[in-house]
PDB file of C-alpha atoms in Angstrom:
ATOM      1  CA  MET A   1     -43.217   0.035  43.187  1.00  0.00           C
ATOM      2  CA  ALA A   2     -41.099  -3.057  43.986  1.00  0.00           C
ATOM      3  CA  ILE A   3     -40.667  -3.763  40.281  1.00  0.00           C
ATOM      4  CA  PHE A   4     -39.670  -0.147  39.662  1.00  0.00           C
ATOM      5  CA  ARG A   5     -36.982  -0.304  42.376  1.00  0.00           C
ATOM      6  CA  LEU A   6     -35.692  -3.573  40.961  1.00  0.00           C
ATOM      7  CA  LEU A   7     -35.337  -2.006  37.505  1.00  0.00           C
ATOM      8  CA  ILE A   8     -33.376   0.897  38.990  1.00  0.00           C
ATOM      9  CA  LEU A   9     -30.987  -1.467  40.805  1.00  0.00           C
ATOM     10  CA  LEU A  10     -30.427  -3.512  37.644  1.00  0.00           C
ATOM     11  CA  THR A  11     -29.770  -0.370  35.574  1.00  0.00           C
ATOM     12  CA  VAL A  12     -27.207   0.946  38.069  1.00  0.00           C
ATOM     13  CA  ALA A  13     -25.434  -2.410  38.283  1.00  0.00           C
ATOM     14  CA  PHE A  14     -25.305  -2.718  34.480  1.00  0.00           C
ATOM     15  CA  SER A  15     -23.964   0.822  34.056  1.00  0.00           C
ATOM     16  CA  GLN A  16     -21.217   0.224  36.626  1.00  0.00           C
ATOM     17  CA  SER A  17     -20.167  -2.958  34.837  1.00  0.00           C
ATOM     18  CA  ILE A  18     -19.825  -1.037  31.559  1.00  0.00           C
ATOM     19  CA  ILE A  19     -17.677   1.791  32.901  1.00  0.00           C
ATOM     20  CA  GLN A  20     -15.338  -0.365  34.975  1.00  0.00           C
ATOM     21  CA  ILE A  21     -11.726   0.045  33.816  1.00  0.00           C
ATOM     22  CA  SER A  22      -9.482  -3.000  33.880  1.00  0.00           C
ATOM     23  CA  THR A  23      -6.380  -3.057  36.075  1.00  0.00           C
ATOM     24  CA  GLU A  24      -4.289  -3.392  32.929  1.00  0.00           C
ATOM     25  CA  LYS A  25      -5.660  -0.184  31.445  1.00  0.00           C
ATOM     26  CA  LEU A  26      -5.304   1.684  34.727  1.00  0.00           C
ATOM     27  CA  THR A  27      -1.560   1.018  34.602  1.00  0.00           C
ATOM     28  CA  LEU A  28      -1.327   2.846  31.279  1.00  0.00           C
ATOM     29  CA  LEU A  29      -1.499   6.347  32.748  1.00  0.00           C
ATOM     30  CA  ALA A  30       1.816   7.944  31.850  1.00  0.00           C
ATOM     31  CA  SER A  31       3.181  10.762  29.739  1.00  0.00           C
ATOM     32  CA  ASP A  32       2.982  10.217  25.997  1.00  0.00           C
ATOM     33  CA  ARG A  33       3.648  12.573  23.064  1.00  0.00           C
ATOM     34  CA  ILE A  34       0.611  11.800  20.927  1.00  0.00           C
ATOM     35  CA  THR A  35      -2.066  11.153  23.533  1.00  0.00           C
ATOM     36  CA  GLY A  36      -1.052  13.951  25.917  1.00  0.00           C
ATOM     37  CA  HIS A  37      -0.112  12.680  29.368  1.00  0.00           C
ATOM     38  CA  ARG A  38      -1.620   9.263  28.752  1.00  0.00           C
ATOM     39  CA  LYS A  39      -0.078   6.044  27.608  1.00  0.00           C
ATOM     40  CA  ILE A  40      -2.337   3.565  25.865  1.00  0.00           C
ATOM     41  CA  LEU A  41      -2.053   0.013  24.631  1.00  0.00           C
ATOM     42  CA  LYS A  42       0.682  -0.394  22.031  1.00  0.00           C
ATOM     43  CA  ASP A  43      -1.549  -1.429  19.158  1.00  0.00           C
ATOM     44  CA  LEU A  44      -4.031   1.328  19.931  1.00  0.00           C
ATOM     45  CA  TYR A  45      -1.210   3.876  20.158  1.00  0.00           C
ATOM     46  CA  CYS A  46       0.108   2.831  16.749  1.00  0.00           C
ATOM     47  CA  GLU A  47      -3.351   2.859  15.190  1.00  0.00           C
ATOM     48  CA  SER A  48      -3.848   6.407  16.464  1.00  0.00           C
ATOM     49  CA  TRP A  49      -0.380   7.351  15.213  1.00  0.00           C
ATOM     50  CA  ARG A  50      -1.351   5.984  11.786  1.00  0.00           C
ATOM     51  CA  PHE A  51      -4.464   8.162  11.836  1.00  0.00           C
ATOM     52  CA  THR A  52      -2.460  11.316  12.588  1.00  0.00           C
ATOM     53  CA  VAL A  53      -0.026  10.504   9.779  1.00  0.00           C
ATOM     54  CA  GLU A  54      -2.697   9.943   7.153  1.00  0.00           C
ATOM     55  CA  THR A  55      -4.639  13.059   8.156  1.00  0.00           C
ATOM     56  CA  ASN A  56      -1.396  15.095   8.085  1.00  0.00           C
ATOM     57  CA  ASP A  57      -1.890  16.026  11.741  1.00  0.00           C
ATOM     58  CA  ALA A  58       1.468  14.451  12.620  1.00  0.00           C
ATOM     59  CA  GLY A  59       3.267  16.991  10.452  1.00  0.00           C
ATOM     60  CA  ILE A  60       6.932  16.317   9.722  1.00  0.00           C
ATOM     61  CA  TRP A  61       8.490  13.281  11.411  1.00  0.00           C
ATOM     62  CA  ASP A  62      11.838  11.612  10.755  1.00  0.00           C
ATOM     63  CA  ARG A  63      11.121   7.973  11.558  1.00  0.00           C
ATOM     64  CA  VAL A  64       8.444   5.528  12.599  1.00  0.00           C
ATOM     65  CA  PRO A  65       8.182   5.258  16.408  1.00  0.00           C
ATOM     66  CA  ALA A  66      10.238   2.260  17.525  1.00  0.00           C
ATOM     67  CA  ARG A  67       7.245   0.736  19.274  1.00  0.00           C
ATOM     68  CA  CYS A  68       5.311   0.796  15.978  1.00  0.00           C
ATOM     69  CA  GLU A  69       7.850  -0.929  13.729  1.00  0.00           C
ATOM     70  CA  GLY A  70       5.973  -4.224  13.908  1.00  0.00           C
ATOM     71  CA  PHE A  71       2.645  -2.474  13.401  1.00  0.00           C
ATOM     72  CA  VAL A  72       3.912  -0.711  10.270  1.00  0.00           C
ATOM     73  CA  LYS A  73       5.420  -3.935   8.958  1.00  0.00           C
ATOM     74  CA  ASP A  74       2.137  -5.780   9.407  1.00  0.00           C
ATOM     75  CA  TYR A  75       0.191  -2.981   7.759  1.00  0.00           C
ATOM     76  CA  MET A  76       2.492  -2.377   4.790  1.00  0.00           C
ATOM     77  CA  THR A  77       2.810  -6.097   4.018  1.00  0.00           C
ATOM     78  CA  GLY A  78      -0.757  -7.078   4.832  1.00  0.00           C
ATOM     79  CA  ASP A  79      -4.225  -7.131   3.349  1.00  0.00           C
ATOM     80  CA  LYS A  80      -5.295  -3.866   5.019  1.00  0.00           C
ATOM     81  CA  TYR A  81      -2.773  -1.862   3.008  1.00  0.00           C
ATOM     82  CA  LEU A  82      -3.819  -3.551  -0.237  1.00  0.00           C
ATOM     83  CA  SER A  83      -7.472  -2.943   0.590  1.00  0.00           C
ATOM     84  CA  ASP A  84      -6.831   0.740   1.340  1.00  0.00           C
ATOM     85  CA  LEU A  85      -4.948   1.131  -1.945  1.00  0.00           C
ATOM     86  CA  ALA A  86      -7.777  -0.515  -3.834  1.00  0.00           C
ATOM     87  CA  ALA A  87     -10.315   1.797  -2.201  1.00  0.00           C
ATOM     88  CA  VAL A  88      -8.335   4.862  -3.299  1.00  0.00           C
ATOM     89  CA  ALA A  89      -8.004   3.497  -6.835  1.00  0.00           C
ATOM     90  CA  ASP A  90     -11.725   2.735  -7.006  1.00  0.00           C
ATOM     91  CA  ASN A  91     -12.612   6.265  -5.890  1.00  0.00           C
ATOM     92  CA  SER A  92     -10.159   7.699  -8.402  1.00  0.00           C
ATOM     93  CA  LEU A  93     -11.620   5.711 -11.270  1.00  0.00           C
ATOM     94  CA  ALA A  94     -15.180   6.563 -10.272  1.00  0.00           C
ATOM     95  CA  TYR A  95     -14.303  10.250 -10.486  1.00  0.00           C
ATOM     96  CA  ALA A  96     -12.341   9.832 -13.725  1.00  0.00           C
ATOM     97  CA  LYS A  97     -15.370   8.306 -15.425  1.00  0.00           C
ATOM     98  CA  THR A  98     -17.345  11.499 -14.771  1.00  0.00           C
ATOM     99  CA  VAL A  99     -14.837  13.678 -16.638  1.00  0.00           C
ATOM    100  CA  LYS A 100     -15.687  14.613 -20.196  1.00  0.00           C
ATOM    101  CA  LEU A 101     -12.575  14.480 -22.362  1.00  0.00           C
ATOM    102  CA  SER A 102     -12.300  16.462 -25.567  1.00  0.00           C
ATOM    103  CA  GLY A 103      -9.625  14.286 -27.129  1.00  0.00           C
ATOM    104  CA  ASP A 104      -7.110  17.109 -27.501  1.00  0.00           C
ATOM    105  CA  GLY A 105      -4.537  15.400 -25.260  1.00  0.00           C
ATOM    106  CA  LYS A 106      -4.653  18.161 -22.668  1.00  0.00           C
ATOM    107  CA  HIS A 107      -6.728  16.346 -20.062  1.00  0.00           C
ATOM    108  CA  ALA A 108      -4.061  15.179 -17.628  1.00  0.00           C
ATOM    109  CA  TRP A 109      -3.754  12.891 -14.650  1.00  0.00           C
ATOM    110  CA  ILE A 110      -0.590  13.156 -12.563  1.00  0.00           C
ATOM    111  CA  PHE A 111       1.024  10.283 -10.710  1.00  0.00           C
ATOM    112  CA  ASP A 112       3.832  10.371  -8.186  1.00  0.00           C
ATOM    113  CA  VAL A 113       6.258   7.441  -8.488  1.00  0.00           C
ATOM    114  CA  ASP A 114       7.553   6.123  -5.157  1.00  0.00           C
ATOM    115  CA  GLU A 115       4.854   4.396  -3.078  1.00  0.00           C
ATOM    116  CA  THR A 116       2.343   5.484  -5.711  1.00  0.00           C
ATOM    117  CA  LEU A 117       3.325   3.612  -8.867  1.00  0.00           C
ATOM    118  CA  LEU A 118       6.357   1.749  -7.532  1.00  0.00           C
ATOM    119  CA  SER A 119       6.636   0.058  -4.157  1.00  0.00           C
ATOM    120  CA  ASN A 120       9.845   0.393  -2.153  1.00  0.00           C
ATOM    121  CA  ILE A 121       8.687  -2.019   0.526  1.00  0.00           C
ATOM    122  CA  PRO A 122      11.541  -4.451  -0.346  1.00  0.00           C
ATOM    123  CA  PHE A 123      14.008  -1.668   0.491  1.00  0.00           C
ATOM    124  CA  TYR A 124      12.280  -0.539   3.680  1.00  0.00           C
ATOM    125  CA  ALA A 125      11.913  -4.125   4.864  1.00  0.00           C
ATOM    126  CA  SER A 126      15.701  -4.081   5.283  1.00  0.00           C
ATOM    127  CA  HIS A 127      15.604  -0.719   7.060  1.00  0.00           C
ATOM    128  CA  GLY A 128      13.100  -1.217   9.830  1.00  0.00           C
ATOM    129  CA  PHE A 129      10.048  -0.200   7.779  1.00  0.00           C
ATOM    130  CA  GLY A 130      10.851   3.446   8.388  1.00  0.00           C
ATOM    131  CA  SER A 131      11.965   3.109  12.013  1.00  0.00           C
ATOM    132  CA  GLU A 132      15.556   3.882  10.978  1.00  0.00           C
ATOM    133  CA  ILE A 133      16.817   7.282   9.857  1.00  0.00           C
ATOM    134  CA  PHE A 134      16.601   7.510   6.072  1.00  0.00           C
ATOM    135  CA  ASP A 135      19.844   6.545   4.340  1.00  0.00           C
ATOM    136  CA  GLU A 136      19.852   8.374   1.015  1.00  0.00           C
ATOM    137  CA  ALA A 137      22.946   6.596  -0.312  1.00  0.00           C
ATOM    138  CA  SER A 138      21.422   3.165   0.292  1.00  0.00           C
ATOM    139  CA  PHE A 139      18.122   4.229  -1.240  1.00  0.00           C
ATOM    140  CA  ASN A 140      19.856   5.579  -4.346  1.00  0.00           C
ATOM    141  CA  LYS A 141      21.550   2.212  -4.807  1.00  0.00           C
ATOM    142  CA  TRP A 142      18.144   0.561  -4.555  1.00  0.00           C
ATOM    143  CA  VAL A 143      16.743   2.962  -7.175  1.00  0.00           C
ATOM    144  CA  ASP A 144      19.612   2.157  -9.528  1.00  0.00           C
ATOM    145  CA  MET A 145      18.719  -1.543  -9.313  1.00  0.00           C
ATOM    146  CA  ALA A 146      15.356  -0.713 -10.968  1.00  0.00           C
ATOM    147  CA  GLU A 147      13.640  -3.683  -9.324  1.00  0.00           C
ATOM    148  CA  ALA A 148      10.810  -2.048  -7.374  1.00  0.00           C
ATOM    149  CA  PRO A 149       7.510  -3.840  -8.026  1.00  0.00           C
ATOM    150  CA  SER A 150       4.347  -2.027  -9.003  1.00  0.00           C
ATOM    151  CA  VAL A 151       1.676  -0.911  -6.575  1.00  0.00           C
ATOM    152  CA  PRO A 152      -1.021  -3.266  -7.937  1.00  0.00           C
ATOM    153  CA  ALA A 153      -4.030  -0.999  -7.463  1.00  0.00           C
ATOM    154  CA  SER A 154      -2.175   1.909  -9.052  1.00  0.00           C
ATOM    155  CA  LEU A 155      -1.155  -0.182 -12.041  1.00  0.00           C
ATOM    156  CA  ARG A 156      -4.800  -1.097 -12.572  1.00  0.00           C
ATOM    157  CA  LEU A 157      -5.878   2.544 -12.245  1.00  0.00           C
ATOM    158  CA  TYR A 158      -3.095   3.675 -14.570  1.00  0.00           C
ATOM    159  CA  LYS A 159      -4.253   1.343 -17.323  1.00  0.00           C
ATOM    160  CA  ASP A 160      -7.909   2.255 -16.800  1.00  0.00           C
ATOM    161  CA  LEU A 161      -7.110   5.967 -17.086  1.00  0.00           C
ATOM    162  CA  GLU A 162      -5.095   5.298 -20.208  1.00  0.00           C
ATOM    163  CA  GLU A 163      -8.074   3.520 -21.771  1.00  0.00           C
ATOM    164  CA  LEU A 164     -10.367   6.395 -20.837  1.00  0.00           C
ATOM    165  CA  GLY A 165      -8.101   8.764 -22.766  1.00  0.00           C
ATOM    166  CA  PHE A 166      -6.303  10.717 -20.035  1.00  0.00           C
ATOM    167  CA  THR A 167      -2.830  12.028 -20.709  1.00  0.00           C
ATOM    168  CA  ILE A 168      -0.647  10.560 -17.981  1.00  0.00           C
ATOM    169  CA  ILE A 169       2.171  12.622 -16.529  1.00  0.00           C
ATOM    170  CA  LEU A 170       4.595  11.362 -13.888  1.00  0.00           C
ATOM    171  CA  LEU A 171       5.920  13.884 -11.386  1.00  0.00           C
ATOM    172  CA  THR A 172       8.519  12.558  -8.974  1.00  0.00           C
ATOM    173  CA  GLY A 173      11.013  13.846  -6.444  1.00  0.00           C
ATOM    174  CA  ARG A 174      13.699  11.658  -7.977  1.00  0.00           C
ATOM    175  CA  THR A 175      16.497  13.466  -9.784  1.00  0.00           C
ATOM    176  CA  GLU A 176      17.459  13.638 -13.453  1.00  0.00           C
ATOM    177  CA  LEU A 177      20.424  11.403 -12.652  1.00  0.00           C
ATOM    178  CA  GLN A 178      17.899   8.662 -11.905  1.00  0.00           C
ATOM    179  CA  ARG A 179      15.912   9.032 -15.117  1.00  0.00           C
ATOM    180  CA  ASN A 180      17.195   5.922 -16.878  1.00  0.00           C
ATOM    181  CA  ALA A 181      16.785   3.713 -13.808  1.00  0.00           C
ATOM    182  CA  THR A 182      13.307   5.105 -13.161  1.00  0.00           C
ATOM    183  CA  GLU A 183      12.142   4.590 -16.748  1.00  0.00           C
ATOM    184  CA  CYS A 184      13.514   1.040 -16.769  1.00  0.00           C
ATOM    185  CA  ASN A 185      11.864   0.262 -13.448  1.00  0.00           C
ATOM    186  CA  LEU A 186       8.503   1.651 -14.539  1.00  0.00           C
ATOM    187  CA  GLN A 187       8.578  -0.463 -17.685  1.00  0.00           C
ATOM    188  CA  PHE A 188       9.706  -3.501 -15.698  1.00  0.00           C
ATOM    189  CA  ALA A 189       6.711  -2.991 -13.378  1.00  0.00           C
ATOM    190  CA  GLY A 190       4.238  -2.805 -16.264  1.00  0.00           C
ATOM    191  CA  TYR A 191       3.838   0.929 -16.933  1.00  0.00           C
ATOM    192  CA  SER A 192       4.097   2.481 -20.377  1.00  0.00           C
ATOM    193  CA  ASN A 193       2.890   5.302 -22.625  1.00  0.00           C
ATOM    194  CA  TRP A 194       3.275   8.145 -20.144  1.00  0.00           C
ATOM    195  CA  GLU A 195       3.369  11.548 -21.793  1.00  0.00           C
ATOM    196  CA  ARG A 196       6.125  12.956 -19.601  1.00  0.00           C
ATOM    197  CA  LEU A 197       8.339  11.941 -16.696  1.00  0.00           C
ATOM    198  CA  ILE A 198       9.257  15.023 -14.671  1.00  0.00           C
ATOM    199  CA  LEU A 199      12.230  14.748 -12.302  1.00  0.00           C
ATOM    200  CA  ARG A 200      14.112  17.252 -10.157  1.00  0.00           C
ATOM    201  CA  LYS A 201      16.689  19.294 -12.029  1.00  0.00           C
ATOM    202  CA  ARG A 202      19.812  20.691 -10.412  1.00  0.00           C
ATOM    203  CA  SER A 203      17.976  24.003  -9.911  1.00  0.00           C
ATOM    204  CA  ASP A 204      15.340  22.165  -7.847  1.00  0.00           C
ATOM    205  CA  HIS A 205      17.855  20.968  -5.278  1.00  0.00           C
ATOM    206  CA  GLY A 206      16.821  21.992  -1.783  1.00  0.00           C
ATOM    207  CA  LYS A 207      13.296  23.011  -2.725  1.00  0.00           C
ATOM    208  CA  PRO A 208      10.553  21.659  -0.481  1.00  0.00           C
ATOM    209  CA  ALA A 209       8.574  18.994  -2.325  1.00  0.00           C
ATOM    210  CA  THR A 210       5.357  21.002  -2.115  1.00  0.00           C
ATOM    211  CA  ILE A 211       6.993  23.984  -3.855  1.00  0.00           C
ATOM    212  CA  TYR A 212       8.807  21.898  -6.455  1.00  0.00           C
ATOM    213  CA  LYS A 213       5.716  19.941  -7.447  1.00  0.00           C
ATOM    214  CA  SER A 214       3.456  22.992  -7.407  1.00  0.00           C
ATOM    215  CA  GLU A 215       5.818  24.793  -9.778  1.00  0.00           C
ATOM    216  CA  ARG A 216       5.860  21.847 -12.160  1.00  0.00           C
ATOM    217  CA  ARG A 217       2.066  21.621 -12.120  1.00  0.00           C
ATOM    218  CA  LYS A 218       1.872  25.347 -12.847  1.00  0.00           C
ATOM    219  CA  HIS A 219       4.146  24.865 -15.849  1.00  0.00           C
ATOM    220  CA  LEU A 220       1.797  22.165 -17.114  1.00  0.00           C
ATOM    221  CA  GLU A 221      -1.195  24.439 -16.704  1.00  0.00           C
ATOM    222  CA  ASP A 222       0.657  27.193 -18.578  1.00  0.00           C
ATOM    223  CA  GLU A 223       1.095  24.704 -21.433  1.00  0.00           C
ATOM    224  CA  GLY A 224      -2.660  24.259 -21.558  1.00  0.00           C
ATOM    225  CA  TYR A 225      -3.063  21.047 -19.574  1.00  0.00           C
ATOM    226  CA  ILE A 226      -6.105  20.588 -17.378  1.00  0.00           C
ATOM    227  CA  ILE A 227      -5.051  18.568 -14.343  1.00  0.00           C
ATOM    228  CA  HIS A 228      -8.148  16.572 -13.503  1.00  0.00           C
ATOM    229  CA  GLY A 229      -6.545  14.143 -11.069  1.00  0.00           C
ATOM    230  CA  ASN A 230      -3.408  13.774  -8.988  1.00  0.00           C
ATOM    231  CA  SER A 231      -2.403  10.588  -7.166  1.00  0.00           C
ATOM    232  CA  GLY A 232       0.325  10.553  -4.517  1.00  0.00           C
ATOM    233  CA  ASP A 233       1.276   8.980  -1.218  1.00  0.00           C
ATOM    234  CA  GLN A 234       2.505  12.267   0.300  1.00  0.00           C
ATOM    235  CA  TRP A 235       0.540  15.379   1.121  1.00  0.00           C
ATOM    236  CA  SER A 236       3.384  17.295  -0.517  1.00  0.00           C
ATOM    237  CA  ASP A 237       2.441  15.541  -3.784  1.00  0.00           C
ATOM    238  CA  LEU A 238      -1.012  17.081  -3.631  1.00  0.00           C
ATOM    239  CA  LEU A 239      -0.964  20.394  -1.773  1.00  0.00           C
ATOM    240  CA  GLY A 240       0.366  23.837  -2.707  1.00  0.00           C
ATOM    241  CA  PHE A 241      -0.791  25.740  -5.772  1.00  0.00           C
ATOM    242  CA  ALA A 242      -1.902  24.672  -9.252  1.00  0.00           C
ATOM    243  CA  VAL A 243      -3.586  21.727  -7.574  1.00  0.00           C
ATOM    244  CA  ALA A 244      -5.643  19.142  -9.430  1.00  0.00           C
ATOM    245  CA  LYS A 245      -9.412  19.281  -9.590  1.00  0.00           C
ATOM    246  CA  ARG A 246      -9.363  16.122  -7.473  1.00  0.00           C
ATOM    247  CA  SER A 247      -6.421  14.791  -5.473  1.00  0.00           C
ATOM    248  CA  PHE A 248      -6.166  11.243  -4.162  1.00  0.00           C
ATOM    249  CA  LYS A 249      -3.936  10.370  -1.180  1.00  0.00           C
ATOM    250  CA  LEU A 250      -2.499   6.863  -1.016  1.00  0.00           C
ATOM    251  CA  PRO A 251      -1.455   5.460   2.364  1.00  0.00           C
ATOM    252  CA  ASN A 252       2.185   5.403   3.440  1.00  0.00           C
ATOM    253  CA  LEU A 253       3.352   4.841   7.010  1.00  0.00           C
ATOM    254  CA  MET A 254       7.060   4.418   6.294  1.00  0.00           C
ATOM    255  CA  TYR A 255       8.173   7.997   5.692  1.00  0.00           C
ATOM    256  CA  VAL A 256       7.064  11.564   5.109  1.00  0.00           C
ATOM    257  CA  VAL A 257       8.336  13.996   2.458  1.00  0.00           C
ATOM    258  CA  ALA A 258       7.770  17.666   3.225  1.00  0.00           C
TER     259      ALA A 258
END
């Protein structure tokens, strides 16, 4: 009986030690938009914010929370981002290898451009990694420079898909006025042999990205293309109608395009 009582006392003491909350964490009880009337440690807040962005739970937002600028910088310029990109590319290639191609040129894979094939991190590094309101004029100047580097994992996937025999089509929210700069930049970054580069026409101005890209995919389907895969960093690249048989979402914490 004495041993039994001792075991009970030890169990209670151990349980209390586990559930004790530090003084530091007790001070974090305050109103917060994401966590709902709770404020949590900065890094944990930003990690949870990242989760809501990538799952599309965050919806439309106009800038990175100021408290997360450093977190986004570390992520977008660090090994975690590169690892996540590689994981998406590996999953994409694994799926692509299961597709039986007929060789008629109608088996397509769609790629977005910005933050999918080309990285604009050099631009966003000078604009708070998304913590500043988007400046379209400044971004257009950056596009015209045609110096964005490739997204390494996407470049590898692109070449692998090309070797497998997929027809590669690029579908971007950039405008026709940026065609020359975009083509030059893609070639500079190591891309080639795409079947088509689709950009916004004047009639597409003001269309939500999901509608614009869905319409363009539908046009491709009407031409007889089978869209096996679609790679993009925005949910608006992937959702809507005329969707691919498999869609692959790349990470992006710097901005959202609706």
